[in-house]
Amino acid sequence: MKRRTFIKNTAASTALLSVGGIALSCTEQEVKQITILHTNDVHSHIDPFGPNDGRNANKGGVARRATLIQRLRQENPNTLLLDAGDIFQGTPYFNYYGGELEFKLMSMLDYDAATIGNHDFDNGIDGLYAQLPHAQFDFISANYNFKNTIMDGHVAPYKIFVKNGVRIGVFGLGLELEGLVGKDMFKETKYLSPIEIAQDMSRILKTEEQCDLIICLSHLGYDYENIQKVSDRSLARSTKDIDLIIGGHTHTFLDEPTVETNTIGKSVLINQVGCYGLYVGKVDFYLEPKATFFSSQSLRV
Amino acid sequence: MTVKYVNFLLIILVFISCNQVKTTQKIETQRIAIDQDTATDTLIDTFLTPYRNSLEASMNEVLSFSVAEHKKTDGELNTAVGNLMADAVFERCAPILKKRHYIDLDMVLLNHGGIRAPLPKGAIKMKTAFNIMPFENKVVVAQMKGSVLMKLANYLTKAKRAHPISGMELAITRNGTIKTLRIQGKEIESNRIYFVATNDYLYKGGDRMDFFQKSEAVFDLDYKIRSVLIDYFIDNDTLDPKRDKRFEYTN
């Protein structure tokens, strides 16, 4: 009830303030390009691999990633930069500086949001919390309940970004920590069913928050032989209204996104760019206004 | 009442005139490699330099000296580098277990796959420890009956791999029959309780070491394997590990 009042008030005041502006932009019928850039499982790989590092030789490096991202943002300012978790662990940078450097660099690169991977608990939940002041970006996770932990209030289930008038809802999902991370590390973090939470999230983002694009930032893993285990692919098939799942955890190098069909027969893209900052994934959505008069959303108001 | 009415009207107006809902017409995707062709951002690089230099200096700190190079492939059932690791865990962890829990450690079992780099000849640096053990695994001590320890010995006999051990002597035939099995120089008593140090990965069933699931209790020493190595290197200024007869083939 409260939420509805809040939405109504916001919508009304927005309408009062900007009805002219919106009407003007709508007459243009312009196609809007939204660019989503993403990384996953960078695992503290701050420096590029050396010339003798096998198949990864001379690849990666955060200072190079910065150049690329700057260029892409110049090409299209309506860009989001996201990370799908496991920021920590993998080089001595993490052992020595505890993740401070990873967060500072991601802030310098102007990341918009990240979700939390299992390795981000490697210095315990207290170790993660201790580095939060260095992160000028949001942590989002919808299926970890941090209520009885030090992280309470520092992680949002979802975040909405508005780029060129396009509402982009991004929610986060993490995998089961039990058996993967010591209980002494994750403490009272509660893991909730990713599929149920994703169904909730997509409904909230689509219906209540009126998002034009819905992105799931997932550390669940791409696919598993054990069909009981929730993966990005099974998640895509069991939900609706998600446009893109940005994955991690399984270090899966996809040349191009996988397309799955959701419960209402629509396509869902799943993308993952391996690990260690060797690649940046780029997904461009081109949206155009659609003639909808009294949609169910407007009647609900 | 009047105000609410006005709001309602305005919203309707917005939806009629403004087609709020946007639909995706087209999606383009691209995977972009980060390599030598991507220029280094000088601002980021300048920011990083002091961290990198400080880390480099620490990683190049010389902790010890090794007489020869030892690879994990140098030997059939036991290797010099594996023996060094298992003995280091024994030497460093037995006193901690004694002090904290009044328990005597009986043996150590690690895994051959866990040795990630050779012990080089010459200077042994901080980074050597990171190369040999890049993972964060910790030492745990499993409490198990002699009957379970027999399963451990059977596992080693079947695996015929140079999994590092310390505190146990095992001689097997090529056909996989145990000829000698001693722990701390004595025969195994099936009802006695033994304490086996390993790492948390193996304790949880890594490398199919399922027998650890039959442990009666576990003690977490909160001590990383890598830290054990670093402390062992600092304590021993010259390293000269040898292959020996702790795990061998016999007739």
Coordinates of C-alpha atoms in Angstrom, one line a residue:
Chain A
M1 CA 0.0 0.0 0.0
K2 CA 2.8 2.4 1.0
R3 CA 4.8 1.4 -2.1
R4 CA 1.9 2.2 -4.3
T5 CA 1.4 5.7 -2.8
F6 CA 5.1 6.3 -3.3
I7 CA 5.0 5.3 -6.9
K8 CA 1.9 7.4 -7.5
N9 CA 3.5 10.4 -5.9
T10 CA 6.7 10.0 -7.8
A11 CA 4.9 9.5 -11.1
A12 CA 2.7 12.5 -10.5
S13 CA 5.5 14.8 -9.5
T14 CA 7.6 13.6 -12.4
A15 CA 4.6 14.3 -14.7
L16 CA 4.1 17.7 -13.2
L17 CA 7.7 18.6 -13.7
S18 CA 8.5 17.1 -17.0
V19 CA 5.3 16.5 -18.9
G20 CA 6.4 18.9 -21.6
G21 CA 9.9 17.5 -21.9
I22 CA 8.7 13.9 -22.2
A23 CA 6.0 14.8 -24.8
L24 CA 8.7 16.5 -26.9
S25 CA 11.2 13.6 -26.8
C26 CA 8.4 11.2 -27.6
T27 CA 7.5 12.8 -30.8
E28 CA 11.1 12.2 -32.0
Q29 CA 10.6 8.4 -31.9
E30 CA 14.4 8.0 -31.6
V31 CA 16.1 4.7 -31.3
K32 CA 18.1 4.6 -28.0
Q33 CA 21.3 2.7 -27.7
I34 CA 22.2 1.3 -24.3
T35 CA 25.6 -0.3 -23.9
I36 CA 26.2 -2.9 -21.2
L37 CA 29.9 -3.7 -20.5
H38 CA 30.8 -6.5 -18.2
T39 CA 33.5 -8.5 -16.5
N40 CA 33.5 -11.5 -14.2
D41 CA 35.9 -13.5 -12.1
V42 CA 38.8 -11.0 -12.4
H43 CA 40.3 -12.6 -9.3
S44 CA 42.7 -9.8 -8.4
H45 CA 44.4 -9.9 -11.8
I46 CA 45.5 -6.3 -11.8
D47 CA 48.6 -6.5 -13.9
P48 CA 48.6 -8.1 -17.4
F49 CA 49.9 -11.6 -17.6
G50 CA 53.6 -11.8 -18.4
P51 CA 55.1 -13.0 -21.8
N52 CA 55.7 -16.5 -20.4
D53 CA 52.2 -17.1 -19.0
G54 CA 51.1 -19.7 -21.4
R55 CA 47.8 -19.2 -23.2
N56 CA 47.2 -16.0 -21.2
A57 CA 50.5 -14.4 -22.1
N58 CA 50.4 -10.6 -22.5
K59 CA 46.6 -10.5 -21.9
G60 CA 44.5 -8.7 -19.4
G61 CA 45.5 -5.8 -17.1
V62 CA 43.3 -3.2 -15.5
A63 CA 45.2 -0.2 -16.9
R64 CA 44.4 -1.4 -20.4
R65 CA 40.9 -2.2 -19.5
A66 CA 40.6 1.4 -18.4
T67 CA 41.6 2.7 -21.8
L68 CA 39.1 0.4 -23.5
I69 CA 36.2 1.4 -21.3
Q70 CA 36.9 5.1 -21.6
R71 CA 36.8 4.7 -25.4
L72 CA 33.6 2.8 -25.3
R73 CA 32.0 5.3 -23.0
Q74 CA 33.0 8.1 -25.4
E75 CA 31.3 6.2 -28.2
N76 CA 28.2 5.8 -26.2
P77 CA 27.7 7.7 -22.9
N78 CA 24.6 5.6 -22.2
T79 CA 26.8 2.8 -20.9
L80 CA 26.7 0.6 -17.8
L81 CA 29.7 -1.2 -16.5
L82 CA 29.0 -4.3 -14.4
D83 CA 30.9 -7.1 -12.7
A84 CA 29.6 -10.5 -11.8
G85 CA 31.7 -11.3 -8.8
D86 CA 34.9 -13.0 -7.6
I87 CA 36.7 -9.8 -7.7
F88 CA 39.0 -11.1 -5.0
Q89 CA 41.6 -13.8 -4.7
G90 CA 44.1 -15.1 -7.3
T91 CA 47.2 -12.9 -7.1
P92 CA 49.4 -11.7 -4.1
Y93 CA 47.8 -8.2 -4.6
F94 CA 44.8 -9.7 -2.7
N95 CA 46.9 -11.4 0.0
Y96 CA 48.9 -8.1 0.6
Y97 CA 46.2 -5.4 0.3
G98 CA 43.1 -7.4 1.2
G99 CA 41.0 -6.2 -1.8
E100 CA 41.5 -2.5 -1.3
L101 CA 43.3 -2.1 -4.6
E102 CA 40.6 -4.1 -6.5
F103 CA 37.8 -1.9 -5.2
K104 CA 39.8 1.4 -5.7
L105 CA 40.6 0.4 -9.3
M106 CA 37.0 -0.5 -10.1
S107 CA 35.9 2.8 -8.7
M108 CA 38.5 4.6 -10.9
L109 CA 37.1 2.7 -13.9
D110 CA 33.7 3.9 -12.8
Y111 CA 32.0 0.5 -12.4
D112 CA 28.3 1.0 -11.8
A113 CA 27.6 -2.2 -9.8
A114 CA 29.0 -5.7 -8.9
T115 CA 27.5 -8.8 -7.4
I116 CA 29.2 -10.9 -4.7
G117 CA 31.1 -14.1 -5.6
N118 CA 32.1 -16.9 -3.3
H119 CA 35.7 -15.8 -3.3
D120 CA 34.7 -12.3 -2.2
F121 CA 34.2 -14.0 1.2
D122 CA 37.8 -15.2 1.3
N123 CA 38.9 -12.8 4.0
G124 CA 35.6 -13.5 5.7
I125 CA 32.5 -11.3 5.6
D126 CA 34.4 -8.9 7.9
G127 CA 37.2 -8.7 5.3
L128 CA 34.7 -7.8 2.6
Y129 CA 33.0 -5.2 4.8
A130 CA 36.4 -3.6 5.7
Q131 CA 37.0 -2.8 2.0
L132 CA 33.6 -1.3 1.3
P133 CA 34.9 2.3 1.9
H134 CA 37.1 1.8 -1.2
A135 CA 34.2 0.9 -3.5
Q136 CA 32.4 3.8 -5.2
F137 CA 30.0 1.4 -6.8
D138 CA 27.0 -0.6 -5.6
F139 CA 26.9 -4.2 -4.5
I140 CA 23.8 -5.9 -5.5
S141 CA 22.5 -9.3 -4.4
A142 CA 18.9 -10.3 -4.1
N143 CA 19.3 -13.9 -2.8
Y144 CA 21.8 -13.3 0.0
N145 CA 20.1 -12.1 3.1
F146 CA 22.7 -10.2 5.1
K147 CA 20.3 -9.1 7.8
N148 CA 22.2 -10.7 10.7
T149 CA 25.6 -9.8 9.4
I150 CA 27.9 -6.8 9.3
M151 CA 27.0 -6.3 5.6
D152 CA 23.4 -5.5 6.5
G153 CA 22.3 -2.3 4.7
H154 CA 25.3 -2.3 2.4
V155 CA 23.9 -4.6 -0.3
A156 CA 20.8 -3.8 -2.3
P157 CA 18.7 -6.5 -4.0
Y158 CA 18.6 -4.4 -7.2
K159 CA 19.4 -1.1 -8.6
I160 CA 17.7 1.0 -11.3
F161 CA 19.8 3.0 -13.7
V162 CA 18.2 5.6 -16.0
K163 CA 20.2 6.2 -19.2
N164 CA 18.8 8.5 -21.8
G165 CA 15.3 7.9 -20.4
V166 CA 15.6 4.1 -20.5
R167 CA 15.0 2.4 -17.2
I168 CA 17.5 -0.5 -16.6
G169 CA 16.9 -2.7 -13.6
V170 CA 19.8 -4.8 -12.5
F171 CA 19.5 -7.4 -9.8
G172 CA 22.1 -9.7 -8.3
L173 CA 22.2 -13.5 -7.6
G174 CA 24.8 -15.5 -5.8
L175 CA 25.4 -19.3 -5.4
E176 CA 25.0 -21.5 -2.3
L177 CA 27.9 -20.8 0.1
E178 CA 27.5 -23.8 2.2
G179 CA 30.1 -26.4 1.3
L180 CA 32.0 -23.8 -0.9
V181 CA 32.9 -21.2 1.7
G182 CA 33.6 -21.8 5.4
K183 CA 30.7 -21.0 7.7
D184 CA 33.2 -19.0 9.8
M185 CA 33.6 -16.8 6.6
F186 CA 30.1 -16.1 5.5
K187 CA 28.7 -16.3 9.1
E188 CA 24.9 -15.6 9.2
T189 CA 24.5 -14.8 5.5
K190 CA 21.4 -16.6 4.4
Y191 CA 21.1 -18.1 0.9
L192 CA 17.7 -17.9 -0.7
S193 CA 16.4 -19.8 -3.8
P194 CA 17.8 -18.0 -6.9
I195 CA 14.8 -19.0 -9.1
E196 CA 12.1 -17.8 -6.7
I197 CA 14.0 -14.6 -6.0
A198 CA 14.6 -14.0 -9.7
Q199 CA 10.8 -14.4 -10.4
D200 CA 10.1 -11.9 -7.6
M201 CA 12.8 -9.5 -8.9
S202 CA 11.7 -9.6 -12.5
R203 CA 8.1 -9.0 -11.5
I204 CA 9.1 -6.0 -9.3
L205 CA 11.4 -4.5 -11.9
K206 CA 8.9 -5.0 -14.8
T207 CA 5.6 -4.2 -13.1
E208 CA 6.4 -1.9 -10.2
E209 CA 9.5 -0.2 -11.3
Q210 CA 8.5 -0.1 -15.0
C211 CA 11.9 -1.1 -16.3
D212 CA 12.6 -1.2 -20.0
L213 CA 15.5 -3.6 -19.6
I214 CA 16.1 -6.2 -16.9
I215 CA 19.6 -7.5 -16.3
C216 CA 20.5 -10.3 -13.9
L217 CA 24.1 -10.1 -12.6
S218 CA 24.7 -13.7 -11.6
H219 CA 27.5 -15.6 -9.9
L220 CA 25.6 -18.9 -10.2
G221 CA 27.6 -20.4 -13.0
Y222 CA 26.9 -21.0 -16.6
D223 CA 25.6 -24.6 -16.7
Y224 CA 26.0 -27.9 -14.6
E225 CA 25.7 -31.6 -15.4
N226 CA 23.8 -31.9 -12.1
I227 CA 20.4 -30.5 -13.2
Q228 CA 19.4 -30.0 -9.6
K229 CA 22.0 -27.2 -9.4
V230 CA 20.7 -23.8 -10.5
S231 CA 22.7 -22.3 -13.3
D232 CA 22.3 -19.3 -15.6
R233 CA 20.9 -21.5 -18.2
S234 CA 18.3 -23.2 -16.0
L235 CA 17.5 -19.8 -14.5
A236 CA 16.8 -18.3 -17.9
R237 CA 14.4 -21.1 -18.7
S238 CA 12.6 -20.9 -15.4
T239 CA 11.9 -17.2 -15.4
K240 CA 10.4 -14.4 -17.5
D241 CA 11.1 -10.8 -18.3
I242 CA 14.9 -11.0 -17.9
D243 CA 16.6 -9.6 -21.0
L244 CA 20.2 -10.5 -20.1
I245 CA 22.0 -12.7 -17.6
I246 CA 25.6 -11.7 -17.0
G247 CA 27.3 -14.7 -15.5
G248 CA 30.4 -15.8 -13.6
H249 CA 31.9 -18.5 -11.4
T250 CA 32.4 -21.2 -14.0
H251 CA 35.1 -19.1 -15.9
T252 CA 33.2 -19.9 -19.1
F253 CA 34.6 -18.2 -22.2
L254 CA 31.6 -17.5 -24.5
D255 CA 32.5 -16.2 -28.0
E256 CA 28.9 -14.9 -28.1
P257 CA 26.0 -15.0 -25.7
T258 CA 23.9 -18.1 -25.4
V259 CA 20.2 -17.6 -26.2
E260 CA 17.7 -19.5 -24.0
T261 CA 13.9 -19.4 -24.1
N262 CA 12.0 -18.3 -21.0
T263 CA 8.7 -19.4 -19.6
I264 CA 6.7 -17.2 -21.9
G265 CA 8.7 -18.1 -25.1
K266 CA 10.9 -15.0 -25.2
S267 CA 14.6 -15.0 -25.7
V268 CA 17.1 -14.4 -22.8
L269 CA 20.7 -13.7 -23.5
I270 CA 23.4 -15.3 -21.2
N271 CA 26.9 -13.9 -21.5
Q272 CA 30.1 -14.6 -19.6
V273 CA 33.7 -13.6 -20.4
G274 CA 35.8 -16.3 -18.8
C275 CA 38.0 -14.8 -16.1
Y276 CA 41.0 -12.7 -15.1
G277 CA 40.0 -9.6 -17.0
L278 CA 41.2 -11.1 -20.3
Y279 CA 38.0 -9.9 -22.1
V280 CA 35.3 -7.3 -21.7
G281 CA 31.8 -8.3 -22.8
K282 CA 29.7 -5.7 -24.7
V283 CA 26.0 -6.0 -25.3
D284 CA 24.2 -3.1 -27.1
F285 CA 20.4 -2.8 -26.8
Y286 CA 18.6 -0.6 -29.3
L287 CA 15.3 0.4 -28.0
E288 CA 12.5 2.3 -29.6
P289 CA 9.3 3.7 -28.1
K290 CA 6.3 1.5 -28.6
A291 CA 2.7 2.8 -28.9
T292 CA 0.9 1.6 -25.8
F293 CA -2.0 3.4 -24.6
F294 CA -3.8 2.1 -21.5
S295 CA -1.4 -0.6 -20.6
S296 CA -2.0 -2.6 -17.4
Q297 CA 0.8 -0.6 -15.7
S298 CA -0.9 2.8 -16.3
L299 CA -4.2 1.5 -15.0
R300 CA -2.6 0.2 -11.8
V301 CA -1.6 3.8 -11.0
Chain B
M1 CA -9.6 15.0 -3.3
T2 CA -9.2 17.7 -6.0
V3 CA -5.4 17.3 -5.9
K4 CA -5.6 13.5 -6.4
Y5 CA -8.0 14.0 -9.4
V6 CA -5.5 16.3 -11.0
N7 CA -2.6 13.9 -10.6
F8 CA -4.6 11.1 -12.1
L9 CA -5.4 13.1 -15.2
L10 CA -1.8 14.1 -15.7
I11 CA -0.7 10.5 -15.5
I12 CA -3.2 9.5 -18.1
L13 CA -2.0 12.3 -20.3
V14 CA 1.6 11.2 -20.0
F15 CA 0.8 7.6 -21.0
I16 CA -1.4 8.6 -23.9
S17 CA 1.0 11.1 -25.4
C18 CA 4.2 9.6 -24.5
N19 CA 4.4 5.9 -25.1
Q20 CA 6.5 5.2 -22.0
V21 CA 7.2 1.6 -22.8
K22 CA 10.3 1.0 -24.9
T23 CA 11.0 -2.2 -26.7
T24 CA 14.2 -3.7 -27.8
Q25 CA 14.5 -3.7 -31.6
K26 CA 18.0 -5.0 -31.9
I27 CA 20.8 -6.4 -29.8
E28 CA 24.4 -6.4 -30.8
T29 CA 27.1 -8.2 -28.8
Q30 CA 30.9 -8.2 -28.9
R31 CA 33.6 -9.8 -26.9
I32 CA 36.6 -7.5 -26.7
A33 CA 40.1 -8.9 -25.9
I34 CA 42.4 -7.0 -23.6
D35 CA 45.9 -7.4 -25.0
Q36 CA 49.0 -5.6 -26.1
D37 CA 47.0 -3.7 -28.7
T38 CA 45.1 -1.9 -25.9
A39 CA 47.0 1.1 -24.6
T40 CA 47.9 1.3 -20.9
D41 CA 46.0 4.1 -19.1
T42 CA 48.7 6.2 -17.5
L43 CA 46.6 7.5 -14.7
I44 CA 45.7 4.0 -13.5
D45 CA 49.3 2.8 -14.1
T46 CA 50.7 5.7 -12.1
F47 CA 48.3 5.0 -9.3
L48 CA 49.3 1.3 -9.3
T49 CA 53.1 1.8 -9.4
P50 CA 53.7 2.2 -5.7
Y51 CA 51.6 -0.8 -4.8
R52 CA 53.3 -2.9 -7.5
N53 CA 56.7 -1.8 -6.4
S54 CA 56.1 -2.6 -2.8
L55 CA 54.6 -6.0 -3.6
E56 CA 57.5 -6.8 -6.0
A57 CA 60.0 -6.0 -3.2
S58 CA 58.2 -8.2 -0.8
M59 CA 57.8 -11.1 -3.3
N60 CA 61.5 -10.9 -4.1
E61 CA 62.5 -11.1 -0.4
V62 CA 64.9 -14.1 -0.1
L63 CA 63.8 -16.4 2.7
S64 CA 66.1 -19.4 2.2
F65 CA 68.4 -21.2 -0.1
S66 CA 67.9 -24.5 -1.9
V67 CA 70.8 -26.7 -2.8
A68 CA 69.1 -28.2 -5.9
E69 CA 65.9 -27.9 -8.0
H70 CA 63.2 -30.4 -7.1
K71 CA 60.1 -31.1 -9.2
K72 CA 57.1 -33.0 -8.2
T73 CA 57.8 -35.4 -11.1
D74 CA 61.2 -36.4 -9.6
G75 CA 60.2 -39.8 -8.1
E76 CA 57.5 -42.5 -8.2
L77 CA 55.9 -42.7 -4.8
N78 CA 57.6 -39.9 -3.0
T79 CA 59.4 -36.8 -4.1
A80 CA 61.9 -34.4 -2.4
V81 CA 59.6 -31.4 -2.8
G82 CA 56.6 -33.4 -1.5
N83 CA 58.5 -34.7 1.5
L84 CA 59.6 -31.1 2.3
M85 CA 56.0 -29.9 2.2
A86 CA 54.6 -32.7 4.3
D87 CA 57.5 -32.5 6.8
A88 CA 57.1 -28.7 7.0
V89 CA 53.4 -29.2 7.9
F90 CA 54.4 -31.8 10.5
E91 CA 57.1 -29.7 12.0
R92 CA 55.1 -26.5 12.1
C93 CA 51.7 -27.9 13.1
A94 CA 52.5 -30.6 15.7
P95 CA 53.5 -28.0 18.4
I96 CA 50.4 -25.9 17.7
L97 CA 48.1 -29.0 18.0
K98 CA 49.9 -29.9 21.3
K99 CA 49.7 -26.4 22.7
R100 CA 46.1 -25.7 21.8
H101 CA 44.5 -29.2 22.2
Y102 CA 47.0 -31.3 24.1
I103 CA 47.1 -33.7 21.2
D104 CA 50.0 -35.4 19.5
L105 CA 50.0 -35.3 15.7
D106 CA 50.5 -38.7 14.1
M107 CA 50.9 -38.0 10.4
V108 CA 50.4 -35.5 7.5
L109 CA 48.8 -36.3 4.2
L110 CA 48.7 -33.7 1.3
N111 CA 48.0 -34.2 -2.4
H112 CA 50.5 -34.5 -5.2
G113 CA 48.3 -32.2 -7.4
G114 CA 48.6 -29.5 -4.8
I115 CA 52.3 -28.9 -5.5
R116 CA 51.9 -26.2 -8.1
A117 CA 55.5 -25.3 -8.9
P118 CA 59.0 -26.8 -8.4
L119 CA 61.3 -25.8 -5.6
P120 CA 64.0 -23.9 -7.5
K121 CA 67.7 -24.1 -7.0
G122 CA 69.3 -21.2 -5.3
A123 CA 67.4 -18.3 -3.7
I124 CA 64.0 -19.2 -2.2
K125 CA 61.9 -16.1 -2.3
M126 CA 58.5 -15.2 -0.9
K127 CA 57.1 -15.7 -4.4
T128 CA 58.4 -19.3 -4.4
A129 CA 55.9 -20.0 -1.6
F130 CA 53.1 -18.3 -3.7
N131 CA 54.2 -20.3 -6.8
I132 CA 54.2 -23.7 -5.0
M133 CA 51.0 -23.0 -3.1
P134 CA 48.9 -20.3 -4.9
F135 CA 45.7 -21.4 -3.1
E136 CA 44.5 -20.4 0.3
N137 CA 44.0 -23.9 1.8
K138 CA 44.4 -24.2 5.5
V139 CA 45.7 -27.0 7.7
V140 CA 43.1 -29.1 9.4
V141 CA 43.7 -32.1 11.7
A142 CA 41.3 -35.0 11.4
Q143 CA 40.7 -37.3 14.3
M144 CA 40.2 -40.9 13.1
K145 CA 40.2 -44.5 14.2
G146 CA 42.9 -46.9 13.2
S147 CA 40.4 -48.6 10.9
V148 CA 39.9 -45.4 9.0
L149 CA 43.6 -44.8 8.8
M150 CA 43.7 -48.2 7.1
K151 CA 41.4 -46.8 4.5
L152 CA 43.8 -43.9 4.0
A153 CA 46.7 -46.4 3.5
N154 CA 44.5 -48.4 1.0
Y155 CA 43.7 -45.2 -0.9
L156 CA 47.5 -44.4 -1.2
T157 CA 48.2 -48.0 -2.3
K158 CA 45.5 -47.9 -4.9
A159 CA 46.4 -44.4 -6.2
K160 CA 50.1 -45.2 -6.5
R161 CA 50.8 -41.5 -6.6
A162 CA 53.4 -39.5 -4.8
H163 CA 50.9 -37.8 -2.4
P164 CA 53.1 -36.2 0.2
I165 CA 53.1 -37.9 3.6
S166 CA 55.0 -37.5 6.8
G167 CA 54.9 -39.7 9.9
M168 CA 53.8 -42.8 7.9
E169 CA 55.9 -45.6 6.3
L170 CA 54.2 -47.5 3.5
A171 CA 55.8 -50.2 1.3
I172 CA 53.6 -51.8 -1.4
T173 CA 54.0 -54.3 -4.2
R174 CA 53.4 -53.3 -7.8
N175 CA 50.2 -55.4 -7.6
G176 CA 49.0 -53.2 -4.8
T177 CA 49.6 -55.3 -1.7
I178 CA 50.7 -53.5 1.5
K179 CA 53.9 -55.1 2.9
T180 CA 54.8 -52.5 5.5
L181 CA 52.6 -50.0 7.2
R182 CA 53.7 -48.1 10.2
I183 CA 52.7 -44.8 11.8
Q184 CA 55.2 -43.1 14.1
G185 CA 57.2 -46.4 13.7
K186 CA 54.4 -48.6 15.0
E187 CA 51.8 -50.9 13.6
I188 CA 48.3 -49.4 13.3
E189 CA 45.8 -50.4 16.0
S190 CA 42.3 -50.4 14.6
N191 CA 40.7 -49.1 17.7
R192 CA 43.2 -46.4 18.6
I193 CA 42.5 -42.8 17.8
Y194 CA 44.9 -41.1 15.4
F195 CA 45.4 -37.4 14.3
V196 CA 46.1 -36.7 10.7
A197 CA 46.9 -33.2 9.4
T198 CA 45.8 -32.4 5.9
N199 CA 44.3 -29.4 4.1
D200 CA 40.7 -28.3 4.1
Y201 CA 40.3 -29.2 0.4
L202 CA 41.2 -32.8 0.9
Y203 CA 39.3 -33.1 4.2
K204 CA 36.2 -32.1 2.3
G205 CA 36.7 -35.0 -0.1
G206 CA 39.0 -33.4 -2.7
D207 CA 41.0 -35.9 -4.8
R208 CA 38.4 -38.5 -3.8
M209 CA 39.9 -38.8 -0.3
D210 CA 36.5 -39.9 1.0
F211 CA 37.9 -41.6 4.1
F212 CA 38.2 -38.2 5.7
Q213 CA 34.4 -38.2 5.8
K214 CA 34.7 -40.9 8.4
S215 CA 36.7 -38.7 10.8
E216 CA 35.3 -38.4 14.3
A217 CA 36.4 -34.7 14.8
V218 CA 38.4 -32.0 13.0
F219 CA 40.6 -29.3 14.4
D220 CA 41.1 -26.2 12.2
L221 CA 44.5 -24.7 13.0
D222 CA 43.7 -21.5 11.1
Y223 CA 47.1 -21.8 9.4
K224 CA 47.4 -21.7 5.6
I225 CA 49.7 -24.2 3.9
R226 CA 51.4 -21.3 2.1
S227 CA 52.1 -19.7 5.5
V228 CA 53.5 -23.0 6.8
L229 CA 55.9 -23.0 3.8
I230 CA 56.9 -19.3 4.4
D231 CA 57.6 -20.0 8.1
Y232 CA 59.5 -23.1 7.3
F233 CA 61.6 -21.3 4.7
I234 CA 62.4 -18.6 7.3
D235 CA 63.3 -21.2 9.9
N236 CA 65.6 -23.2 7.6
D237 CA 68.3 -21.1 5.9
T238 CA 69.3 -24.1 3.7
L239 CA 66.9 -26.5 2.1
D240 CA 68.2 -29.9 0.9
P241 CA 65.1 -32.2 0.9
K242 CA 65.6 -35.9 -0.2
R243 CA 63.6 -38.7 -1.7
D244 CA 63.5 -41.5 0.9
K245 CA 61.8 -44.8 1.7
R246 CA 58.6 -43.4 3.4
F247 CA 56.5 -44.6 0.5
E248 CA 58.0 -47.1 -1.8
Y249 CA 57.6 -50.2 -3.9
T250 CA 58.8 -53.5 -2.5
N251 CA 58.7 -57.2 -3.6

